[in-house]
Amino acid sequence: MENRKVLKSGEFLVDEIQANDIFIPEQFDEEQKMIAQTIQDFLDTELYPNIDQIDSPDINLMKSTLKKAGELGLMGISIPEEYGGFGQSFVTQMLAAETIGAGHSFSVAFMAHTGIGTLPIMYYGNEDQRQKYVTRLATGDLIGAYCLTEPGAGSDANSGKTSATLSEDGKHYILNGQKMWITNANFADTQVVFAKIDKDRVLSTFIVERIFPGVVINPDEHKMGIKGSSTAQIFYNDVKVPVENLIGNRGEGFRIALSILHMGRIKLGANVLGASKKSINDSVKYANERKQFNVLISTFGTIKHKLAEQVIKTFALECAIYRLSKDIDDQIELNKATGMDKGKASVEGISHYAVEAAILKVYGSEVLDFVIDEAVQIHGGMGYSAEMAVERGYRDSRINRIFEGTNEINRLLVVDTAMKRAMKGDFDLFGKANALAADLDAIKDNKKPDESYFEEKYRIIKNYKNLILVVIQGALKHFDKKLILEQEVLNNLADMIMEVYIAESMALRIQKMETLKGIDPTGIYRSMLDVFIYDASDKIRKPAWDAINSFATDGMQGSYKKVIETLSNVNGIDVKEARRKVAEKLIEDNCYKF
Ligand SMILES: Cc1cc2nc3c(=O)[nH]c(=O)nc-3n(C[C@H](O)[C@H](O)[C@H](O)COP(=O)(O)OP(=O)(O)OC[C@H]3O[C@@H](n4cnc5c(N)ncnc54)[C@H](O)[C@@H]3O)c2cc1C
């Protein structure tokens, strides 16, 4: 492991790292690039030519395409070699997830299988369970599903009614209940099912085979998008599940469900990154072919603005994705060094970064929605035609804000988890916040006359962070323990926190790129950073002011307003030119090459 400074989850709010401390995509090695290329080739040959059939109600082609991916070894990337996989690093897993993310409904089926359908057994299962199931899931010989949601238990996942009762002979749990919205339901061989044993308050986790008598699967739901992925309700009618199929301990299910969802969220961030890049490629190719008023539409400033915004947001997301991925890898290695079992080391490493996992899920899914929406707009009327990839992309994108925990739930988690970690003593959030708030009028922007390009950016980012601390302190002082009930304020804070994490990741990556490759003479990357940091000012100022107005007394409003002005202050820059520069590179390359 390299010697670098690694922060705990949420600690970025109060501490800084150096550019050299982060991993950036420019550091992918040849093997990682080869894995990504293999997946890309698979999408190009097996998926895109057949996408209409795959998205039809006939699930056989989806199933056989999944099997082909398994034969190629793509399903074993996250699985240790002793269980039939390739034991790749978390960074590599994320690169694979990014590449597969451009695969529409196939990506959803594949990720449900390799992630939430397989990893609960890999991470929490015992040796027998891993040998029996993981070895076959890793090759696609078996396909997996994850069954948590019920008609009455969605966001409130622990409130499920599915029950498990030990049989009189003590050999089986008798499962009864109903699950809904289950991805891969109609062809999965194994289901990871969450249910309560007897009248337990918390869930337990079971491996259920589709062939067990009493498992009844409804026909697939008719959905807005990701039409090729099978999504259905599953009923359990007195299903006899062998006692040896209990995963982990009795009552451990909710913890398993949550930690698997942390993993799912981070990987969803990578999936939507891949989908965003594909949407940008579709956008620029169309803009470089379509003529109106006798010129290509890519020559219009309005279209350049859209293309540049698509690129800047996507690039920014990518910076945070790989920064976090490497932090997780290091945490996993640290866990292994303590003698932890590989599965446990992985899941603990991933769960450690719960704040950032929620950020990537929310931020990423909203970036993709923005990017694909603009992709449709760039296509004009053709964007509304089912002939075009962007029409499918638009419908497929929307689910990402709903599953793996809705974006509302994840926004709440960003703030709640960060505060809990701080209370636990992981980092000093409250001391720093109190120190700042002790004299609001003394808060300065700390601008220096001769600061370098990056010194200026980091100073501004630090100011944004301090503004978050001021809002947290004010809100806690006013609402105290009832802050948890003030979801609007928590949402304001989440928006600010997400913006800061992404902005900082972007600054760090671009600075590191310059140390690796020298300063980019075209200034493209600095232009992207300029625009992002400049825009972040407004994105941070507005929620800060909204939050403050929910608790500031008349007497305090003036001081707070001054603090917001000071801490969200950025220099005016020519964002029009900066965006044009970015768009013109994209237009010239005719694809995303950043
Ligand atoms: C295509 C698809 C595939 C899926 N695949 C799977 C799968 O494989 N396995 C599985 O187990 N599940 C799966 N799901 C279920 C998915 O995870 C849930 O739909 C999701 O968690 C939301 O639950 P819900 O639909 O019951 O919405 P609800 O929880 O009823 O939420 C409704 C609205 O209320 C908001 N809300 C709820 N609680 C709060 C709160 N405390 N504070 C603020 N706002 C709140 C939500 O954000 C949302 O806007 C899938 C869903 C879909 C649509």
XYZ file of C-alpha atoms and ligand atoms in Angstrom:
647
model
C 0.000 0.000 0.000
C 1.356 3.428 -0.905
C 2.130 5.825 1.873
C -0.615 8.373 1.503
C -3.023 10.251 3.698
C -6.443 8.632 3.774
C -9.426 10.275 5.447
C -12.212 8.513 7.268
C -15.730 8.667 5.912
C -17.041 12.223 6.126
C -13.746 13.566 7.389
C -13.254 15.542 4.184
C -15.598 18.105 5.762
C -12.927 19.165 8.213
C -9.618 17.991 6.784
C -7.674 18.139 3.555
C -5.500 15.773 1.568
C -2.925 16.519 -1.131
C -3.356 15.819 -4.833
C -0.817 13.003 -4.566
C -2.979 11.275 -1.981
C -5.748 10.413 -4.422
C -6.036 7.811 -7.136
C -7.037 9.126 -10.539
C -8.221 7.309 -13.687
C -4.997 8.322 -15.448
C -3.317 5.704 -13.212
C -5.233 2.687 -14.517
C -2.766 -0.052 -15.418
C -2.765 -2.165 -18.581
C -4.671 -5.026 -16.980
C -7.422 -2.690 -15.807
C -7.687 -1.139 -19.256
C -7.836 -4.604 -20.803
C -10.711 -5.657 -18.535
C -12.625 -2.503 -19.467
C -11.942 -3.134 -23.160
C -13.190 -6.731 -22.885
C -16.446 -5.475 -21.393
C -16.742 -2.763 -24.027
C -16.235 -5.345 -26.789
C -18.897 -7.509 -25.171
C -21.386 -4.614 -25.191
C -20.516 -3.776 -28.797
C -20.892 -7.310 -30.104
C -23.414 -9.032 -27.835
C -25.582 -6.253 -26.492
C -26.070 -3.228 -28.733
C -26.867 -5.185 -31.928
C -29.572 -7.095 -30.006
C -30.797 -4.396 -27.670
C -34.344 -4.241 -29.075
C -34.830 -7.992 -28.596
C -33.189 -7.888 -25.176
C -35.624 -5.153 -24.163
C -38.606 -7.214 -25.365
C -40.847 -9.162 -22.953
C -39.041 -12.406 -23.932
C -36.503 -12.799 -21.138
C -34.569 -15.621 -22.779
C -32.154 -13.399 -24.645
C -31.327 -11.438 -21.482
C -30.705 -14.699 -19.700
C -28.463 -16.077 -22.443
C -26.555 -12.774 -22.674
C -25.924 -12.924 -18.929
C -24.658 -16.485 -19.351
C -22.291 -15.368 -22.123
C -20.933 -12.648 -19.824
C -20.383 -15.371 -17.245
C -18.505 -17.559 -19.730
C -16.216 -14.632 -20.498
C -15.412 -14.324 -16.787
C -17.105 -10.963 -16.342
C -19.156 -12.149 -13.378
C -16.165 -13.129 -11.289
C -14.411 -9.777 -11.133
C -15.351 -9.093 -7.479
C -15.045 -12.700 -6.312
C -11.824 -14.093 -4.791
C -10.024 -16.751 -6.826
C -10.737 -19.514 -4.307
C -14.444 -19.086 -5.087
C -14.068 -19.147 -8.857
C -13.490 -15.441 -9.492
C -10.623 -13.128 -10.315
C -10.319 -11.246 -7.017
C -9.854 -7.851 -8.613
C -9.303 -4.661 -6.610
C -12.205 -2.366 -5.810
C -10.860 0.186 -8.309
C -11.015 -2.472 -11.035
C -14.489 -3.521 -9.948
C -15.582 0.091 -10.305
C -13.999 0.429 -13.741
C -15.860 -2.717 -14.779
C -19.091 -1.301 -13.303
C -18.532 1.952 -15.178
C -18.085 0.156 -18.488
C -21.056 -2.141 -18.005
C -23.138 0.884 -16.929
C -23.553 1.888 -20.574
C -25.422 -1.375 -21.106
C -28.996 -0.202 -20.422
C -31.224 -2.932 -18.922
C -28.419 -5.466 -19.227
C -26.393 -3.402 -16.799
C -29.211 -3.579 -14.225
C -29.577 -7.360 -14.566
C -25.804 -7.877 -14.484
C -25.243 -5.620 -11.481
C -28.139 -7.154 -9.534
C -26.630 -10.580 -10.136
C -22.954 -9.781 -9.466
C -23.666 -7.335 -6.646
C -26.706 -7.623 -4.436
C -27.525 -11.146 -5.679
C -24.078 -12.665 -5.061
C -22.144 -10.606 -2.555
C -24.306 -11.169 0.538
C -23.295 -14.842 0.273
C -19.671 -13.996 -0.484
C -19.388 -11.410 2.284
C -21.488 -13.005 5.026
C -21.873 -16.637 4.002
C -19.924 -19.502 5.552
C -17.458 -21.679 3.654
C -20.075 -24.266 2.672
C -22.447 -21.595 1.354
C -19.662 -19.943 -0.596
C -18.549 -23.248 -2.111
C -22.083 -24.287 -2.955
C -23.366 -21.000 -4.360
C -20.693 -18.335 -4.877
C -18.503 -20.574 -7.033
C -21.428 -21.036 -9.439
C -22.686 -17.458 -9.253
C -19.164 -16.265 -10.119
C -19.302 -18.036 -13.464
C -22.929 -17.319 -14.329
C -23.814 -20.972 -13.916
C -26.365 -19.670 -11.406
C -28.057 -16.278 -11.620
C -28.862 -14.424 -8.418
C -31.478 -12.003 -7.082
C -31.878 -9.945 -3.901
C -35.268 -9.833 -2.205
C -35.686 -7.108 0.372
C -38.570 -4.898 -0.770
C -42.175 -5.815 0.053
C -45.465 -4.125 -0.768
C -45.479 -2.476 2.654
C -41.718 -2.225 3.140
C -39.799 -0.067 0.673
C -37.648 2.686 2.125
C -38.568 1.340 5.557
C -36.872 -1.924 4.673
C -36.817 -3.370 8.169
C -40.602 -3.314 8.378
C -41.077 -6.363 6.142
C -43.612 -8.998 7.094
C -42.060 -12.049 5.450
C -41.660 -14.590 8.215
C -39.486 -17.624 8.866
C -40.418 -20.223 11.451
C -38.231 -23.106 12.495
C -39.815 -26.459 11.594
C -40.542 -28.907 14.399
C -37.657 -31.151 13.400
C -35.329 -28.112 13.430
C -34.149 -28.805 9.868
C -35.910 -26.032 7.970
C -37.197 -22.516 8.235
C -40.720 -22.271 6.835
C -40.872 -19.085 4.814
C -44.082 -17.163 4.184
C -44.522 -13.749 2.648
C -44.251 -11.623 -0.436
C -41.481 -9.610 -2.075
C -41.849 -7.092 -4.854
C -39.799 -5.247 -7.454
C -37.273 -8.075 -7.551
C -34.712 -7.700 -10.327
C -33.918 -10.938 -12.235
C -36.924 -12.552 -10.510
C -38.078 -14.589 -13.456
C -34.798 -16.278 -14.236
C -32.710 -16.096 -11.063
C -31.786 -19.491 -9.630
C -30.966 -18.167 -6.179
C -32.608 -15.468 -4.119
C -31.138 -13.734 -1.090
C -34.314 -13.280 0.939
C -34.769 -11.152 4.050
C -37.338 -12.324 6.586
C -38.017 -12.192 10.316
C -37.601 -15.360 12.347
C -40.612 -15.832 14.641
C -41.477 -12.430 16.028
C -37.950 -10.948 15.788
C -37.706 -7.173 15.578
C -34.969 -7.412 12.959
C -34.428 -9.329 9.747
C -32.456 -12.449 9.028
C -31.110 -13.495 5.631
C -31.694 -16.737 3.724
C -30.583 -18.317 0.483
C -33.709 -19.536 -1.301
C -33.543 -21.567 -4.480
C -36.101 -20.833 -7.116
C -36.889 -24.559 -7.367
C -37.891 -24.881 -3.696
C -41.583 -25.854 -3.592
C -43.805 -22.906 -2.649
C -41.785 -20.221 -4.474
C -44.214 -18.528 -6.857
C -43.092 -15.805 -9.230
C -45.488 -13.370 -10.876
C -45.159 -12.300 -14.500
C -42.864 -9.314 -15.030
C -44.011 -5.777 -14.284
C -44.546 -3.362 -17.186
C -41.948 -0.683 -16.596
C -41.045 2.789 -17.886
C -37.513 1.712 -18.799
C -34.874 -1.006 -18.342
C -37.475 -3.159 -20.056
C -35.161 -6.121 -20.635
C -34.558 -6.626 -16.942
C -36.979 -9.002 -15.296
C -38.751 -7.316 -12.363
C -41.481 -9.215 -10.543
C -43.195 -10.066 -7.305
C -42.249 -13.290 -5.568
C -44.501 -15.173 -3.145
C -43.279 -17.628 -0.520
C -45.930 -20.122 0.497
C -44.668 -22.452 3.245
C -41.293 -22.693 1.539
C -38.972 -25.111 3.345
C -35.548 -23.460 3.496
C -32.810 -25.698 4.948
C -31.421 -24.250 8.202
C -27.957 -24.282 6.660
C -29.191 -21.598 4.222
C -29.369 -18.925 6.922
C -26.677 -16.379 6.026
C -24.749 -14.999 8.993
C -26.486 -14.962 12.346
C -30.133 -14.747 13.226
C -31.098 -11.060 13.377
C -28.104 -9.946 11.313
C -30.202 -9.380 8.193
C -30.765 -5.668 8.424
C -27.045 -5.074 8.847
C -26.367 -7.332 5.855
C -29.038 -5.569 3.793
C -27.624 -2.144 4.587
C -23.990 -2.972 3.970
C -24.858 -4.608 0.655
C -26.772 -1.470 -0.258
C -23.700 0.685 0.503
C -21.822 -1.425 -2.018
C -24.722 -1.203 -4.485
C -24.805 2.575 -4.174
C -21.133 3.042 -4.893
C -21.307 0.742 -7.893
C -24.412 2.511 -9.133
C -22.311 5.693 -9.117
C -19.899 3.937 -11.480
C -22.723 2.560 -13.664
C -24.232 5.981 -14.228
C -20.797 7.379 -15.057
C -20.551 4.886 -17.928
C -24.095 5.661 -19.045
C -23.329 9.405 -18.963
C -20.266 8.990 -21.151
C -22.297 6.984 -23.656
C -25.005 9.670 -23.708
C -22.353 12.319 -24.366
C -20.983 10.265 -27.253
C -24.466 9.929 -28.727
C -25.010 13.677 -28.269
C -21.835 14.874 -29.902
C -22.073 12.445 -32.804
C -25.567 13.686 -33.567
C -24.595 17.348 -33.135
C -21.708 16.783 -35.558
C -24.038 15.368 -38.223
C -27.224 17.357 -37.937
C -27.418 20.601 -39.940
C -29.855 23.448 -39.428
C -29.623 26.952 -40.907
C -26.991 25.412 -43.247
C -24.548 24.659 -40.454
C -23.907 21.808 -38.055
C -25.830 22.288 -34.838
C -22.550 21.681 -32.948
C -21.469 25.151 -34.106
C -24.218 26.838 -32.063
C -23.214 28.321 -28.707
C -26.330 26.909 -27.088
C -25.426 23.368 -28.117
C -21.811 23.898 -27.052
C -23.063 24.990 -23.645
C -25.072 21.797 -23.307
C -22.203 19.568 -24.449
C -19.763 21.296 -22.103
C -22.086 20.943 -19.132
C -22.553 17.257 -19.887
C -18.785 16.786 -19.944
C -17.948 18.878 -16.881
C -20.499 17.165 -14.650
C -19.499 13.704 -15.872
C -15.788 14.384 -15.466
C -16.384 15.729 -11.953
C -18.326 12.611 -10.995
C -15.522 10.434 -12.316
C -12.972 12.210 -10.102
C -14.959 11.356 -6.970
C -15.677 7.781 -8.085
C -12.046 6.751 -8.349
C -10.903 8.809 -5.378
C -13.339 6.844 -3.243
C -12.622 3.500 -4.909
C -8.966 3.622 -3.931
C -9.810 4.727 -0.398
C -11.993 1.637 -0.159
C -9.230 -0.600 -1.526
C -6.871 0.688 1.144
C -9.449 0.190 3.852
C -10.004 -3.392 2.650
C -6.247 -4.043 2.769
C -6.054 -2.586 6.278
C -8.884 -4.871 7.337
C -7.185 -7.902 5.805
C -3.991 -7.009 7.634
C -5.860 -7.425 10.922
C -6.569 -11.034 9.931
C -10.146 -10.456 8.800
C -11.653 -12.949 6.372
C -11.608 -11.624 2.755
C -15.367 -11.270 2.493
C -15.687 -9.446 5.783
C -12.668 -7.243 4.992
C -14.362 -6.165 1.754
C -17.773 -5.443 3.165
C -16.369 -3.593 6.166
C -14.098 -1.575 3.886
C -17.012 -0.588 1.676
C -19.416 0.111 4.538
C -16.817 2.309 6.195
C -17.409 4.895 3.451
C -21.171 5.144 3.882
C -21.239 8.956 3.583
C -19.407 8.949 0.263
C -21.427 5.937 -0.987
C -24.637 7.920 -0.572
C -23.038 10.964 -2.227
C -21.995 9.004 -5.322
C -25.420 7.406 -5.628
C -27.347 10.668 -5.436
C -24.929 12.879 -7.303
C -24.253 10.299 -9.998
C -27.879 9.447 -10.702
C -28.718 13.131 -10.948
C -25.776 13.782 -13.272
C -26.995 11.020 -15.569
C -30.534 12.388 -15.546
C -29.166 15.802 -16.517
C -26.845 14.427 -19.188
C -29.418 12.175 -20.847
C -32.090 14.870 -20.701
C -29.781 17.226 -22.593
C -28.858 14.383 -24.949
C -32.530 14.069 -25.908
C -32.752 17.852 -26.319
C -29.688 17.957 -28.573
C -31.416 15.379 -30.774
C -34.518 17.594 -31.083
C -37.506 15.630 -32.426
C -35.284 12.633 -33.116
C -34.581 12.463 -29.400
C -38.211 11.517 -28.945
C -37.992 8.696 -31.478
C -37.714 5.144 -30.216
C -35.163 4.607 -33.008
C -32.547 6.566 -31.111
C -30.377 5.274 -28.292
C -30.999 8.435 -26.269
C -34.722 7.703 -26.068
C -33.947 4.375 -24.416
C -31.288 6.033 -22.280
C -33.777 8.641 -21.064
C -36.262 6.013 -19.903
C -33.573 3.781 -18.440
C -31.923 6.548 -16.462
C -34.872 7.370 -14.227
C -34.746 4.241 -12.080
C -31.343 5.191 -10.696
C -32.876 7.851 -8.460
C -35.283 5.277 -7.017
C -33.514 1.990 -6.313
C -30.571 1.261 -4.001
C -32.318 3.618 -1.566
C -34.188 6.569 -3.038
C -32.257 9.793 -3.451
C -34.370 11.275 -0.659
C -33.272 8.551 1.752
C -29.665 8.823 0.608
C -29.593 12.614 1.028
C -30.722 12.119 4.616
C -28.043 9.446 5.042
C -25.271 11.768 3.848
C -25.889 14.138 6.744
C -27.019 11.635 9.341
C -24.058 9.306 8.795
C -21.514 12.143 8.749
C -22.875 13.491 12.039
C -22.968 10.061 13.650
C -19.365 9.370 12.625
C -18.347 12.729 14.052
C -20.191 12.017 17.308
C -18.417 8.677 17.499
C -15.175 10.641 17.453
C -13.980 9.751 13.941
C -13.260 13.444 13.308
C -13.808 16.777 14.960
C -16.813 18.261 13.214
C -18.526 19.937 16.146
C -15.433 21.498 17.718
C -14.511 23.127 14.414
C -18.085 24.213 13.782
C -18.364 25.751 17.250
C -15.058 27.564 16.856
C -16.234 29.144 13.602
C -19.652 30.054 14.952
C -18.216 31.625 18.102
C -17.602 34.836 16.187
C -19.451 34.918 12.890
C -18.395 38.500 12.236
C -14.733 37.479 12.352
C -15.061 34.951 9.510
C -12.874 35.888 6.545
C -12.409 34.475 3.079
C -8.631 34.190 3.754
C -7.753 35.326 0.270
C -4.040 35.978 -0.244
C -2.722 38.458 -2.790
C -0.322 36.091 -4.579
C -2.049 32.734 -4.356
C -1.403 30.161 -7.075
C -4.133 28.669 -9.257
C -4.672 25.655 -7.015
C -4.179 27.581 -3.753
C -7.117 29.713 -4.809
C -9.274 26.693 -5.628
C -8.521 24.927 -2.341
C -9.143 28.125 -0.384
C -12.557 28.468 -2.006
C -13.355 24.809 -1.334
C -12.304 25.232 2.278
C -14.598 28.242 2.530
C -17.465 26.146 1.186
C -16.682 23.541 3.840
C -16.655 26.177 6.545
C -20.033 27.401 5.379
C -21.356 23.861 5.829
C -19.957 23.821 9.370
C -21.590 27.151 10.159
C -24.960 25.849 8.957
C -24.581 22.580 10.883
C -23.702 24.442 14.059
C -26.608 26.903 13.715
C -29.096 24.171 12.891
C -27.974 21.959 15.763
C -28.060 24.854 18.199
C -31.582 25.732 17.178
C -33.182 22.343 16.541
C -30.962 20.256 18.804
C -32.012 16.574 18.675
C -35.064 17.515 16.602
C -32.821 18.388 13.651
C -33.476 14.869 12.415
C -37.117 15.877 11.892
C -36.162 18.906 9.799
C -35.629 17.025 6.569
C -35.656 20.140 4.426
C -32.661 21.480 6.349
C -30.911 18.117 6.118
C -31.497 18.173 2.363
C -29.941 21.636 2.181
C -26.917 20.322 4.026
C -26.695 17.208 1.856
C -26.669 19.312 -1.302
C -23.848 21.440 0.046
C -21.833 18.451 1.254
C -22.147 16.626 -2.068
C -21.053 19.662 -4.044
C -17.983 20.110 -1.877
C -16.874 16.481 -2.076
C -17.168 16.454 -5.843
C -15.498 19.858 -6.270
C -12.582 18.880 -4.077
C -12.149 15.539 -5.867
C -12.043 17.383 -9.174
C -9.442 19.911 -8.021
C -7.262 17.140 -6.597
C -7.453 15.074 -9.779
C -6.639 17.948 -12.083
C -3.708 19.013 -9.929
C -2.440 15.435 -9.886
C -2.870 15.165 -13.650
C -0.635 18.204 -13.971
C 2.031 16.699 -11.736
C 1.937 13.487 -13.782
C 1.726 14.989 -17.249
C 2.688 18.650 -16.909
C 0.321 21.590 -17.237
C -2.130 21.022 -20.055
C -1.277 23.736 -22.625
C -4.885 23.857 -23.879
C -6.162 24.674 -20.398
C -9.167 22.381 -20.914
C -9.036 20.796 -17.485
C -8.522 24.055 -15.666
C -11.455 25.451 -17.636
C -13.630 22.597 -16.384
C -12.515 23.193 -12.829
C -13.072 26.951 -13.151
C -16.648 26.403 -14.273
C -17.360 23.794 -11.607
C -16.024 25.821 -8.681
C -17.739 28.963 -9.943
C -21.091 27.182 -10.315
C -20.656 25.488 -6.946
C -20.780 28.898 -5.314
C -24.449 29.310 -6.238
C -25.212 25.678 -5.506
C -23.856 26.127 -2.007
C -25.110 29.626 -1.313
C -28.784 28.888 -1.993
C -29.212 25.858 0.315
C -27.111 27.599 2.971
C -29.446 30.592 2.909
C -32.550 28.382 2.822
C -31.312 26.412 5.829
C -30.242 29.475 7.788
C -33.592 31.160 7.302
C -35.253 28.215 8.996
C -33.500 28.976 12.265
C -31.809 32.401 12.281
C -33.451 35.055 14.391
C -33.939 38.528 12.889
C -30.951 39.757 14.854
C -28.676 37.046 13.458
C -29.742 37.095 9.829
C -27.415 39.959 8.921
C -24.356 38.193 10.336
C -25.252 34.961 8.622
C -25.842 36.720 5.326
C -22.387 38.267 5.554
C -20.878 34.859 6.316
C -22.566 33.374 3.253
C -21.290 36.215 1.074
C -17.763 35.791 2.426
C -17.568 32.023 2.270
C -19.261 31.520 -1.090
C -17.377 34.310 -2.804
C -15.686 33.451 -6.113
C -14.000 35.641 -8.687
C -15.908 36.373 -11.864
C -14.605 34.299 -14.764
C -15.604 34.005 -18.387
C -17.542 30.766 -18.075
C -18.821 31.110 -21.612
C -15.290 30.868 -23.038
C -14.349 28.136 -20.576
C -17.317 25.999 -21.620
C -16.663 26.632 -25.300
C -13.149 25.344 -24.899
C -14.426 22.119 -23.359
C -17.173 21.702 -25.951
C -14.795 22.334 -28.837
C -12.488 19.539 -27.727
C -15.460 17.193 -27.507
C -16.711 18.282 -30.919
C -13.284 17.829 -32.476
C -12.749 14.388 -30.904
C -16.356 13.455 -31.759
C -16.429 11.374 -28.566
C -15.723 11.699 -24.843
C -11.913 11.695 -24.437
C -11.175 13.557 -21.226
C -37.108 -1.491 -11.463
C -36.921 -1.731 -9.999
C -36.030 -2.701 -9.582
C -35.877 -2.971 -8.219
N -35.067 -4.013 -7.835
C -35.106 -4.415 -6.519
C -34.450 -5.618 -6.120
O -33.794 -6.322 -6.930
N -34.563 -6.006 -4.826
C -35.252 -5.283 -3.903
O -35.315 -5.695 -2.745
N -35.880 -4.131 -4.250
C -35.831 -3.686 -5.531
N -36.490 -2.533 -5.908
C -37.226 -1.775 -4.904
C -36.611 -0.424 -4.615
O -35.434 -0.580 -3.883
C -37.683 0.401 -3.881
O -38.652 0.736 -4.860
C -37.131 1.635 -3.235
O -36.323 1.286 -2.143
C -38.237 2.573 -2.742
O -39.214 1.914 -2.027
P -40.761 2.130 -2.413
O -40.879 1.894 -3.861
O -41.582 1.324 -1.502
O -41.005 3.675 -2.162
P -41.452 4.335 -0.782
O -40.525 3.917 0.301
O -42.902 4.143 -0.583
O -41.172 5.863 -1.097
C -42.098 6.739 -1.738
C -41.542 8.162 -1.671
O -41.439 8.560 -0.295
C -40.106 8.925 0.007
N -39.793 8.525 1.370
C -39.975 7.313 1.945
N -39.543 7.322 3.210
C -39.070 8.555 3.450
C -38.476 9.204 4.582
N -38.230 8.563 5.717
N -38.132 10.496 4.453
C -38.328 11.155 3.313
N -38.870 10.614 2.223
C -39.233 9.330 2.276
C -39.267 8.195 -1.019
O -38.005 8.818 -1.209
C -40.142 8.273 -2.252
O -39.983 9.516 -2.866
C -36.605 -2.211 -7.263
C -37.471 -1.209 -7.693
C -37.649 -0.977 -9.031
C -38.626 0.085 -9.445
